[in-house]
CSV table of C-alpha atoms in Angstrom, one decimal:
chain,number,residue,atom,x,y,z
A,122,MET,CA,13.1,-13.6,14.3
A,123,ASP,CA,9.3,-11.7,14.5
A,124,ALA,CA,7.4,-13.0,12.0
A,125,VAL,CA,5.9,-9.7,10.4
A,126,LYS,CA,2.4,-8.7,12.4
A,127,PRO,CA,0.6,-6.8,9.3
A,128,ASP,CA,-1.6,-4.8,11.8
A,129,ARG,CA,1.2,-4.0,14.1
A,130,PHE,CA,1.4,0.0,12.8
A,131,HIS,CA,-1.5,1.8,12.8
A,132,LEU,CA,-2.0,5.1,11.0
A,133,ALA,CA,-5.5,7.3,12.4
A,134,LEU,CA,-6.7,11.0,11.1
A,135,THR,CA,-9.2,12.3,13.1
A,136,ALA,CA,-10.3,16.1,12.5
A,137,TYR,CA,-11.8,17.7,15.7
A,138,GLY,CA,-11.8,14.1,17.4
A,139,ARG,CA,-13.4,12.2,15.0
A,140,PRO,CA,-12.1,9.4,13.4
A,141,VAL,CA,-11.8,10.3,9.2
A,142,MET,CA,-10.1,7.7,8.5
A,143,HIS,CA,-7.3,5.1,9.3
A,144,GLY,CA,-4.6,1.8,8.0
A,145,TRP,CA,-2.5,-0.6,8.9
A,146,TRP,CA,1.0,-1.7,7.7
A,147,GLY,CA,3.5,-3.8,8.7
A,148,SER,CA,6.3,-2.3,8.1
A,149,GLU,CA,7.3,0.9,10.1
A,150,VAL,CA,9.3,2.6,6.4
A,151,VAL,CA,6.1,1.9,4.6
A,152,ALA,CA,3.2,2.8,7.8
A,153,ARG,CA,6.2,6.6,8.0
A,154,GLY,CA,5.9,6.7,3.9
A,155,LYS,CA,2.4,7.3,4.5
A,156,PHE,CA,2.5,9.3,7.5
A,157,VAL,CA,4.2,12.1,5.2
A,158,SER,CA,1.8,11.6,2.3
A,159,TRP,CA,-1.3,12.4,4.8
A,160,VAL,CA,0.4,14.9,6.1
A,161,GLY,CA,0.9,17.0,3.0
A,162,ALA,CA,-2.8,15.3,1.3
A,163,TYR,CA,-4.9,16.2,4.9
A,164,GLY,CA,-3.3,18.5,7.4
A,165,THR,CA,-5.0,21.4,5.6
A,166,VAL,CA,-8.4,19.5,7.0
A,167,PRO,CA,-9.6,21.7,10.0
A,168,GLY,CA,-8.8,20.4,13.2
A,169,ALA,CA,-7.1,17.5,11.4
A,170,ARG,CA,-4.7,15.5,14.5
A,171,LEU,CA,-2.3,12.2,12.1
A,172,VAL,CA,-1.1,9.7,14.8
A,173,LEU,CA,0.5,6.4,13.5
A,174,ALA,CA,1.2,4.5,16.8
A,175,ASP,CA,2.9,0.7,17.2
A,176,GLU,CA,0.0,-1.4,18.2
A,177,VAL,CA,2.8,-4.1,19.8
A,178,GLU,CA,4.6,-1.5,21.8
A,179,ALA,CA,1.1,0.4,22.2
A,180,ARG,CA,3.1,3.8,21.8
A,181,ALA,CA,2.8,6.5,19.4
A,182,ILE,CA,6.0,7.0,17.2
A,183,VAL,CA,4.7,10.2,15.4
A,184,VAL,CA,1.8,12.2,15.9
A,185,TRP,CA,1.0,15.9,13.4
A,186,PRO,CA,0.6,18.4,14.5
A,187,ASP,CA,4.0,18.2,16.8
A,188,GLU,CA,2.7,18.0,20.4
A,189,GLY,CA,5.8,19.8,21.8
């Protein structure tokens, strides 16, 4: 079984491309919960963009607003 990496899941909030705040979690479930919470709390910030990334797999898990 793999050891938990406390910094595996990185959540970043930017506004107009500038960093506003970020955090790291070892649990994807917790990180996804934070993502939902941050969308609710900061989704009205002008130019806001949230990205939850898996740092081990080097990929974005979810992005808001949806770019698709």
